[in-house]
mmCIF file of C-alpha atoms and ligand atoms in Angstrom:
data_model
loop_
_atom_site.group_PDB
_atom_site.id
_atom_site.type_symbol
_atom_site.label_atom_id
_atom_site.label_comp_id
_atom_site.label_asym_id
_atom_site.label_seq_id
_atom_site.Cartn_x
_atom_site.Cartn_y
_atom_site.Cartn_z
ATOM 1 C CA MET A 14 95.493 51.516 -28.066
ATOM 2 C CA ASP A 15 92.143 53.260 -27.872
ATOM 3 C CA ILE A 16 91.097 55.407 -30.641
ATOM 4 C CA LYS A 17 91.081 59.086 -29.286
ATOM 5 C CA ARG A 18 88.242 61.625 -29.539
ATOM 6 C CA LEU A 19 89.464 64.713 -31.426
ATOM 7 C CA VAL A 20 87.932 68.132 -31.185
ATOM 8 C CA ILE A 21 89.174 70.765 -33.707
ATOM 9 C CA VAL A 22 88.562 74.202 -32.057
ATOM 10 C CA VAL A 23 88.087 77.105 -34.562
ATOM 11 C CA PRO A 24 87.893 80.549 -33.326
ATOM 12 C CA CYS A 25 85.741 82.773 -35.338
ATOM 13 C CA TYR A 26 85.302 86.577 -35.315
ATOM 14 C CA ASN A 27 83.279 87.815 -38.319
ATOM 15 C CA GLU A 28 84.427 85.045 -40.450
ATOM 16 C CA GLU A 29 81.426 84.617 -42.740
ATOM 17 C CA ALA A 30 83.534 85.182 -45.968
ATOM 18 C CA VAL A 31 85.858 82.248 -45.199
ATOM 19 C CA LEU A 32 83.730 79.852 -43.100
ATOM 20 C CA PRO A 33 81.972 78.009 -45.908
ATOM 21 C CA TYR A 34 85.519 77.137 -47.427
ATOM 22 C CA SER A 35 86.988 76.281 -44.174
ATOM 23 C CA VAL A 36 84.024 74.010 -43.067
ATOM 24 C CA LYS A 37 84.201 71.994 -46.396
ATOM 25 C CA GLU A 38 87.946 71.539 -46.030
ATOM 26 C CA LEU A 39 87.973 70.665 -42.293
ATOM 27 C CA THR A 40 84.919 68.256 -42.768
ATOM 28 C CA MET A 41 86.791 66.464 -45.432
ATOM 29 C CA LEU A 42 89.877 66.282 -43.283
ATOM 30 C CA LEU A 43 87.851 64.970 -40.251
ATOM 31 C CA ASP A 44 86.175 62.333 -42.454
ATOM 32 C CA ILE A 45 89.606 61.024 -43.617
ATOM 33 C CA LEU A 46 90.787 60.885 -39.964
ATOM 34 C CA ILE A 47 87.722 58.963 -38.887
ATOM 35 C CA GLU A 48 87.924 56.526 -41.889
ATOM 36 C CA GLU A 49 91.640 55.755 -41.238
ATOM 37 C CA GLU A 50 90.594 55.233 -37.684
ATOM 38 C CA LEU A 51 93.188 57.857 -36.498
ATOM 39 C CA VAL A 52 90.480 59.396 -34.392
ATOM 40 C CA SER A 53 87.195 58.229 -32.886
ATOM 41 C CA LYS A 54 83.774 58.350 -34.868
ATOM 42 C CA ASP A 55 82.299 60.995 -32.512
ATOM 43 C CA SER A 56 85.086 63.543 -33.148
ATOM 44 C CA GLN A 57 83.961 67.087 -33.612
ATOM 45 C CA ILE A 58 84.722 70.526 -35.169
ATOM 46 C CA CYS A 59 83.863 73.127 -32.491
ATOM 47 C CA PHE A 60 83.527 76.702 -33.628
ATOM 48 C CA VAL A 61 83.964 79.457 -31.084
ATOM 49 C CA ASN A 62 81.920 82.444 -32.130
ATOM 50 C CA ASP A 63 83.796 85.231 -30.398
ATOM 51 C CA GLY A 64 81.002 87.830 -30.587
ATOM 52 C CA SER A 65 80.731 88.060 -34.371
ATOM 53 C CA ASN A 66 78.311 90.583 -35.776
ATOM 54 C CA ASP A 67 77.927 89.238 -39.221
ATOM 55 C CA LYS A 68 76.366 85.953 -40.546
ATOM 56 C CA THR A 69 78.999 83.719 -38.680
ATOM 57 C CA GLN A 70 76.377 82.628 -36.007
ATOM 58 C CA GLU A 71 73.870 81.767 -38.659
ATOM 59 C CA ILE A 72 76.362 79.679 -40.588
ATOM 60 C CA ILE A 73 77.528 77.768 -37.510
ATOM 61 C CA GLU A 74 73.846 77.176 -36.188
ATOM 62 C CA ASN A 75 72.749 75.773 -39.526
ATOM 63 C CA LEU A 76 75.754 73.316 -39.584
ATOM 64 C CA CYS A 77 75.070 72.201 -36.046
ATOM 65 C CA LYS A 78 71.327 71.580 -36.817
ATOM 66 C CA VAL A 79 72.275 69.267 -39.614
ATOM 67 C CA ASP A 80 75.133 67.235 -38.082
ATOM 68 C CA LYS A 81 76.422 66.432 -34.666
ATOM 69 C CA LYS A 82 79.820 66.471 -36.099
ATOM 70 C CA TYR A 83 79.748 70.149 -35.568
ATOM 71 C CA SER A 84 79.492 71.962 -32.279
ATOM 72 C CA GLU A 85 79.612 75.501 -31.020
ATOM 73 C CA VAL A 86 80.688 77.607 -27.994
ATOM 74 C CA LYS A 87 78.997 81.024 -28.469
ATOM 75 C CA LEU A 88 80.654 83.820 -26.225
ATOM 76 C CA ALA A 89 78.618 86.621 -25.033
ATOM 77 C CA LYS A 90 80.736 89.194 -26.742
ATOM 78 C CA ASN A 91 83.968 89.648 -28.405
ATOM 79 C CA PHE A 92 86.723 88.661 -25.917
ATOM 80 C CA GLY A 93 89.716 88.192 -28.165
ATOM 81 C CA HIS A 94 91.257 85.367 -30.020
ATOM 82 C CA GLN A 95 93.314 83.916 -27.035
ATOM 83 C CA TYR A 96 90.187 83.789 -24.781
ATOM 84 C CA ALA A 97 88.150 82.242 -27.684
ATOM 85 C CA LEU A 98 90.890 79.502 -27.798
ATOM 86 C CA LEU A 99 90.612 78.856 -24.046
ATOM 87 C CA ALA A 100 86.785 78.821 -24.227
ATOM 88 C CA GLY A 101 86.885 76.226 -26.821
ATOM 89 C CA MET A 102 89.590 74.137 -25.269
ATOM 90 C CA TYR A 103 87.931 74.181 -21.689
ATOM 91 C CA ASN A 104 84.397 73.477 -22.818
ATOM 92 C CA CYS A 105 85.131 70.502 -25.042
ATOM 93 C CA ASN A 106 85.226 67.048 -23.910
ATOM 94 C CA ALA A 107 88.078 65.548 -25.943
ATOM 95 C CA ASP A 108 91.078 63.272 -25.657
ATOM 96 C CA ILE A 109 93.011 65.597 -27.980
ATOM 97 C CA ILE A 110 92.224 69.147 -29.072
ATOM 98 C CA VAL A 111 93.594 70.892 -32.074
ATOM 99 C CA THR A 112 93.268 74.703 -32.285
ATOM 100 C CA ILE A 113 93.337 76.267 -35.811
ATOM 101 C CA ASP A 114 92.447 79.692 -37.066
ATOM 102 C CA ALA A 115 89.179 79.856 -39.135
ATOM 103 C CA ASP A 116 90.953 81.198 -42.360
ATOM 104 C CA LEU A 117 93.151 77.915 -42.536
ATOM 105 C CA GLN A 118 96.270 79.989 -43.229
ATOM 106 C CA ASP A 119 97.969 77.231 -41.180
ATOM 107 C CA ASP A 120 97.684 74.246 -43.404
ATOM 108 C CA HIS A 121 94.949 72.064 -41.959
ATOM 109 C CA MET A 122 96.180 68.941 -43.589
ATOM 110 C CA THR A 123 98.965 69.116 -41.022
ATOM 111 C CA ILE A 124 96.461 68.007 -38.416
ATOM 112 C CA MET A 125 96.944 64.580 -39.787
ATOM 113 C CA ASP A 126 100.671 64.521 -38.828
ATOM 114 C CA MET A 127 99.680 65.996 -35.477
ATOM 115 C CA VAL A 128 97.234 63.297 -34.665
ATOM 116 C CA LYS A 129 99.643 60.642 -35.634
ATOM 117 C CA LYS A 130 102.324 62.259 -33.332
ATOM 118 C CA SER A 131 99.613 62.190 -30.631
ATOM 119 C CA ASN A 132 99.063 58.518 -31.070
ATOM 120 C CA GLU A 133 102.731 57.966 -30.708
ATOM 121 C CA GLY A 134 102.412 59.465 -27.162
ATOM 122 C CA TYR A 135 103.116 63.240 -27.429
ATOM 123 C CA ASP A 136 100.992 65.473 -25.279
ATOM 124 C CA ILE A 137 101.859 68.680 -27.229
ATOM 125 C CA VAL A 138 102.409 68.840 -30.893
ATOM 126 C CA TYR A 139 103.443 72.470 -32.293
ATOM 127 C CA GLY A 140 102.630 73.536 -35.697
ATOM 128 C CA VAL A 141 105.687 75.363 -36.996
ATOM 129 C CA ARG A 142 105.814 77.541 -40.101
ATOM 130 C CA ASN A 143 108.484 76.615 -42.639
ATOM 131 C CA LYS A 144 108.343 79.857 -44.529
ATOM 132 C CA ARG A 145 106.109 82.682 -44.456
ATOM 133 C CA THR A 146 106.278 83.848 -48.087
ATOM 134 C CA SER A 147 102.450 84.382 -48.086
ATOM 135 C CA ASP A 148 102.653 86.923 -45.371
ATOM 136 C CA THR A 149 103.453 90.577 -46.342
ATOM 137 C CA PHE A 150 107.218 91.507 -45.924
ATOM 138 C CA PHE A 151 106.292 93.664 -42.985
ATOM 139 C CA LYS A 152 104.283 90.948 -41.197
ATOM 140 C CA ARG A 153 107.069 88.348 -41.850
ATOM 141 C CA THR A 154 110.002 90.518 -40.577
ATOM 142 C CA SER A 155 108.091 91.995 -37.572
ATOM 143 C CA ALA A 156 106.967 88.580 -36.437
ATOM 144 C CA GLU A 157 110.466 87.082 -36.838
ATOM 145 C CA LEU A 158 111.901 90.150 -34.952
ATOM 146 C CA PHE A 159 109.351 89.572 -32.152
ATOM 147 C CA TYR A 160 110.510 85.815 -31.714
ATOM 148 C CA LYS A 161 114.141 86.938 -31.638
ATOM 149 C CA LEU A 162 113.439 89.692 -29.210
ATOM 150 C CA MET A 163 111.487 87.367 -26.956
ATOM 151 C CA ASP A 164 114.398 84.914 -26.913
ATOM 152 C CA LYS A 165 116.954 87.685 -26.082
ATOM 153 C CA ILE A 166 114.839 88.858 -23.008
ATOM 154 C CA GLY A 167 114.470 85.243 -21.856
ATOM 155 C CA VAL A 168 110.975 84.053 -22.847
ATOM 156 C CA LYS A 169 111.044 80.781 -24.314
ATOM 157 C CA LEU A 170 108.835 80.593 -27.447
ATOM 158 C CA ILE A 171 108.858 78.081 -30.248
ATOM 159 C CA PHE A 172 110.130 79.984 -33.247
ATOM 160 C CA ASN A 173 107.482 80.549 -35.982
ATOM 161 C CA HIS A 174 104.788 78.686 -34.018
ATOM 162 C CA ALA A 175 101.638 80.564 -33.432
ATOM 163 C CA ASP A 176 98.371 79.094 -31.957
ATOM 164 C CA PHE A 177 98.158 76.103 -34.237
ATOM 165 C CA ARG A 178 98.854 73.131 -32.008
ATOM 166 C CA LEU A 179 97.485 69.798 -30.614
ATOM 167 C CA LEU A 180 97.051 69.386 -26.872
ATOM 168 C CA SER A 181 96.263 66.253 -25.061
ATOM 169 C CA ARG A 182 93.503 66.113 -22.360
ATOM 170 C CA ASN A 183 96.371 65.845 -19.838
ATOM 171 C CA ALA A 184 97.968 69.154 -21.176
ATOM 172 C CA VAL A 185 94.692 70.912 -21.137
ATOM 173 C CA GLU A 186 94.008 70.032 -17.585
ATOM 174 C CA ARG A 187 97.467 71.375 -16.555
ATOM 175 C CA LEU A 188 96.956 74.540 -18.620
ATOM 176 C CA LYS A 189 93.813 75.106 -16.556
ATOM 177 C CA GLU A 190 96.040 75.523 -13.547
ATOM 178 C CA TYR A 191 97.565 78.761 -14.964
ATOM 179 C CA LYS A 192 95.055 81.292 -13.739
ATOM 180 C CA GLU A 193 96.386 84.411 -15.241
ATOM 181 C CA ARG A 194 94.067 86.954 -16.791
ATOM 182 C CA THR A 195 96.533 88.219 -19.394
ATOM 183 C CA VAL A 196 96.714 85.129 -21.572
ATOM 184 C CA PHE A 197 99.517 84.626 -23.998
ATOM 185 C CA LEU A 198 99.228 80.988 -25.029
ATOM 186 C CA ARG A 199 102.326 80.636 -27.042
ATOM 187 C CA GLY A 200 104.244 81.570 -23.827
ATOM 188 C CA LEU A 201 102.159 79.554 -21.434
ATOM 189 C CA VAL A 202 102.174 76.075 -23.335
ATOM 190 C CA PRO A 203 105.943 75.667 -23.285
ATOM 191 C CA LEU A 204 105.762 75.952 -19.496
ATOM 192 C CA LEU A 205 103.685 72.869 -19.198
ATOM 193 C CA GLY A 206 106.605 70.405 -19.865
ATOM 194 C CA LEU A 207 105.220 67.051 -20.960
ATOM 195 C CA ARG A 208 106.121 65.153 -24.207
ATOM 196 C CA ILE A 209 106.507 67.657 -27.023
ATOM 197 C CA CYS A 210 107.286 67.629 -30.658
ATOM 198 C CA SER A 211 106.803 69.817 -33.740
ATOM 199 C CA VAL A 212 105.403 69.258 -37.239
ATOM 200 C CA TYR A 213 106.246 71.675 -40.025
ATOM 201 C CA TYR A 214 103.981 73.349 -42.737
ATOM 202 C CA ASP A 215 103.999 76.261 -45.170
ATOM 203 C CA ARG A 216 101.800 79.162 -44.103
ATOM 204 C CA LEU A 217 99.155 79.937 -46.850
ATOM 205 C CA GLU A 218 97.355 83.125 -47.780
ATOM 206 C CA ARG A 219 94.022 84.185 -46.362
ATOM 207 C CA ILE A 220 91.492 82.737 -48.858
ATOM 208 C CA ALA A 221 88.703 85.267 -47.976
ATOM 209 C CA GLY A 222 87.749 87.989 -45.523
ATOM 210 C CA GLU A 223 90.298 90.273 -43.676
ATOM 211 C CA SER A 224 92.886 89.845 -41.031
ATOM 212 C CA LYS A 225 91.545 90.595 -37.470
ATOM 213 C CA TYR A 226 95.000 91.582 -36.380
ATOM 214 C CA PRO A 227 95.698 95.042 -37.752
ATOM 215 C CA LEU A 228 99.080 96.583 -36.895
ATOM 216 C CA LEU A 229 97.919 98.191 -33.545
ATOM 217 C CA LYS A 230 96.273 95.059 -32.288
ATOM 218 C CA MET A 231 99.396 93.109 -33.292
ATOM 219 C CA LEU A 232 101.645 95.407 -31.396
ATOM 220 C CA ALA A 233 99.375 95.320 -28.365
ATOM 221 C CA PHE A 234 99.488 91.513 -28.424
ATOM 222 C CA ALA A 235 103.343 91.409 -28.687
ATOM 223 C CA TRP A 236 103.417 93.940 -25.739
ATOM 224 C CA ASN A 237 101.224 91.686 -23.584
ATOM 225 C CA GLY A 238 103.458 88.785 -24.473
ATOM 226 C CA ILE A 239 106.609 90.721 -23.153
ATOM 227 C CA VAL A 240 104.847 92.216 -20.028
ATOM 228 C CA SER A 241 103.344 88.911 -19.044
ATOM 229 C CA PHE A 242 106.483 86.993 -19.326
ATOM 230 C CA SER A 243 109.375 89.253 -18.537
ATOM 231 C CA VAL A 244 110.481 92.085 -16.338
ATOM 232 C CA PHE A 245 113.076 93.001 -18.907
ATOM 233 C CA PRO A 246 111.544 96.581 -19.652
ATOM 234 C CA ILE A 247 111.855 97.429 -15.865
ATOM 235 C CA ARG A 248 115.437 96.206 -15.772
ATOM 236 C CA LEU A 249 116.097 98.412 -18.754
ATOM 237 C CA ILE A 250 114.841 101.353 -16.764
ATOM 238 C CA SER A 251 117.168 100.612 -13.852
ATOM 239 C CA SER A 252 120.148 100.301 -16.189
ATOM 240 C CA THR A 253 119.356 103.600 -17.963
ATOM 241 C CA GLY A 254 119.026 105.255 -14.648
ATOM 242 C CA PHE A 255 122.361 103.842 -13.568
ATOM 243 C CA ILE A 256 124.150 104.835 -16.725
ATOM 244 C CA THR A 257 122.787 108.416 -16.683
ATOM 245 C CA LEU A 258 123.847 108.586 -13.094
ATOM 246 C CA VAL A 259 127.496 107.662 -13.913
ATOM 247 C CA ILE A 260 127.432 110.113 -16.994
ATOM 248 C CA SER A 261 126.104 112.877 -14.872
ATOM 249 C CA LEU A 262 128.883 112.368 -12.202
ATOM 250 C CA PHE A 263 131.583 112.776 -14.930
ATOM 251 C CA LEU A 264 129.763 115.777 -16.376
ATOM 252 C CA PHE A 265 129.631 117.229 -12.816
ATOM 253 C CA ILE A 266 133.467 116.884 -12.288
ATOM 254 C CA TYR A 267 134.178 118.274 -15.668
ATOM 255 C CA THR A 268 132.003 121.293 -15.168
ATOM 256 C CA VAL A 269 133.570 121.925 -11.753
ATOM 257 C CA VAL A 270 137.193 121.426 -12.759
ATOM 258 C CA TYR A 271 136.988 123.338 -16.003
ATOM 259 C CA SER A 272 134.277 125.615 -14.812
ATOM 260 C CA HIS A 273 132.586 124.932 -18.139
ATOM 261 C CA PHE A 274 129.160 126.354 -18.557
ATOM 262 C CA THR A 275 127.356 124.038 -20.879
ATOM 263 C CA GLY A 276 125.107 126.604 -22.365
ATOM 264 C CA ILE A 277 121.200 127.129 -22.521
ATOM 265 C CA ARG A 278 120.704 124.891 -25.671
ATOM 266 C CA THR A 279 122.411 121.975 -24.037
ATOM 267 C CA MET A 280 120.289 122.531 -20.897
ATOM 268 C CA ILE A 281 117.042 122.539 -22.973
ATOM 269 C CA PHE A 282 117.958 119.490 -24.723
ATOM 270 C CA LEU A 283 118.935 117.684 -21.539
ATOM 271 C CA THR A 284 115.714 118.707 -19.881
ATOM 272 C CA PHE A 285 113.521 117.312 -22.756
ATOM 273 C CA PHE A 286 115.645 114.240 -23.149
ATOM 274 C CA PHE A 287 115.410 113.140 -19.370
ATOM 275 C CA SER A 288 111.692 114.259 -19.087
ATOM 276 C CA GLY A 289 111.175 111.836 -21.997
ATOM 277 C CA ILE A 290 112.977 109.012 -20.395
ATOM 278 C CA ILE A 291 111.342 109.661 -17.079
ATOM 279 C CA LEU A 292 107.779 109.705 -18.564
ATOM 280 C CA LEU A 293 108.504 106.588 -20.611
ATOM 281 C CA SER A 294 109.830 104.811 -17.565
ATOM 282 C CA ILE A 295 106.829 105.682 -15.523
ATOM 283 C CA GLY A 296 104.635 104.606 -18.404
ATOM 284 C CA ILE A 297 106.424 101.047 -18.481
ATOM 285 C CA ILE A 298 105.985 100.762 -14.676
ATOM 286 C CA GLY A 299 102.483 101.691 -15.036
ATOM 287 C CA GLU A 300 101.934 99.020 -17.559
ATOM 288 C CA TYR A 301 102.974 96.391 -15.204
ATOM 289 C CA LEU A 302 100.880 97.957 -12.378
ATOM 290 C CA GLY A 303 97.962 97.719 -14.808
ATOM 291 C CA LYS A 304 98.522 94.143 -15.390
ATOM 292 C CA VAL A 305 98.829 93.397 -11.560
ATOM 293 C CA LEU A 306 95.423 95.263 -11.159
ATOM 294 C CA THR A 307 93.847 93.161 -13.926
ATOM 295 C CA GLU A 308 95.196 89.995 -12.207
ATOM 296 C CA VAL A 309 93.998 90.794 -8.702
ATOM 297 C CA LYS A 310 90.510 91.652 -9.869
ATOM 298 C CA CYS A 311 90.225 87.991 -11.054
ATOM 299 C CA ARG A 312 87.624 88.608 -13.410
ATOM 300 C CA PRO A 313 86.232 85.759 -15.650
ATOM 301 C CA LEU A 314 88.267 85.399 -18.852
ATOM 302 C CA TYR A 315 85.171 85.037 -20.996
ATOM 303 C CA GLN A 316 81.458 84.464 -20.827
ATOM 304 C CA VAL A 317 79.678 81.632 -22.601
ATOM 305 C CA GLU A 318 76.333 82.716 -23.801
ATOM 306 C CA LYS A 319 75.357 79.148 -25.012
ATOM 307 C CA THR A 320 76.804 75.955 -26.448
ATOM 308 C CA ILE A 321 75.422 73.694 -29.074
ATOM 309 C CA ASN A 322 75.974 69.876 -29.459
ATOM 310 C CA LEU A 323 78.754 69.722 -26.836
HETATM 311 N N1 UDP B 404 89.754 85.915 -33.852
HETATM 312 C C1 UDP B 404 88.867 85.834 -32.767
HETATM 313 N N2 UDP B 404 88.592 86.956 -31.919
HETATM 314 C C2 UDP B 404 89.261 88.153 -32.272
HETATM 315 C C3 UDP B 404 90.073 88.257 -33.418
HETATM 316 C C4 UDP B 404 90.319 87.109 -34.159
HETATM 317 O O1 UDP B 404 88.345 84.805 -32.349
HETATM 318 O O2 UDP B 404 88.886 89.059 -31.592
HETATM 319 C C5 UDP B 404 90.017 84.751 -34.672
HETATM 320 C C6 UDP B 404 89.759 84.901 -36.106
HETATM 321 O O3 UDP B 404 88.415 84.682 -36.594
HETATM 322 C C7 UDP B 404 90.662 83.900 -36.715
HETATM 323 C C8 UDP B 404 91.869 83.831 -35.772
HETATM 324 O O4 UDP B 404 91.368 84.457 -34.576
HETATM 325 O O5 UDP B 404 90.106 82.539 -36.694
HETATM 326 C C9 UDP B 404 93.278 84.626 -36.251
HETATM 327 O O6 UDP B 404 92.660 85.854 -36.807
HETATM 328 P P1 UDP B 404 93.394 86.379 -38.255
HETATM 329 O O7 UDP B 404 93.319 85.244 -39.226
HETATM 330 O O8 UDP B 404 92.609 87.597 -38.541
HETATM 331 O O9 UDP B 404 94.825 86.869 -37.809
HETATM 332 P P2 UDP B 404 96.110 86.836 -38.677
HETATM 333 O O10 UDP B 404 96.194 85.457 -39.377
HETATM 334 O O11 UDP B 404 95.929 87.941 -39.630
HETATM 335 O O12 UDP B 404 97.287 87.116 -37.720
HETATM 336 MG MG1 MG B 405 94.833 84.465 -40.302
#
């Protein structure tokens, strides 16, 4: 069996605080992998600078100057985590690609198990979190709720798997065929089929720097996932419409038969209630319309400013 070329893709957005630590750890890991002949000697760590405005670029450039083991894809501005991952995966020439967050909250030593699985013939190896005790109670429960909700509305996700995964060249090439603009990788990758398996690890704490996913961004990301993969919210509108229609028929009969006047307070309440439902429904449909607009415009997903050592 040929030894495969591995590229570890690391998206970085203002990660100057944690990068020195992550570089040391990932380099150590890559050296072990090379030494044990699990990956080829020309394997690399590729940093995707997603429009950082701190010293991230300086740190990456200095590394790339010293050693060809490091490479960079520099994006022209901040495009967001999912697009940074795509830029890394699509610009690297590798037999196997592992994507991992720069803060190494997803235990990087698991990459060893991923590579071994890939050598056994798996195309996709998911990193799955055993427990998330290091996350705040809110983040943990909201994330788990999200996975359950997605499952209920028919979106197939791998429970407790985020964007820490290994993909073979074959899987990356197939992923390229999914041309959508609203990218939600953890929903897309399970659509590829191929040979898949999971490896398990404990999610660690962020060593330094801050989370780039504050609450609102996290909610927007989750909403994107729902709208891109399910029409359940639109179905919910139809069901609500149907149920209110049935209720209103009964109310009508009741009012006619008993000549019952429901009173001004009830009228005000009902007017507000249904105006709320109608506006919310228009909003939800608008969200889908907005997504369609984004898709038909077919704008590029990201812009590469330059690459180093690729
Ligand atoms: N990230 C990125 N672009 C962004 C936001 C985040 O490339 O616009 C990167 C970030 O540098 C990190 C990864 O995405 O490597 C995940 O971000 P973070 O660790 O802050 O998310 P959390 O673990 O808090 O969900
Ligand atoms: Mg993190």
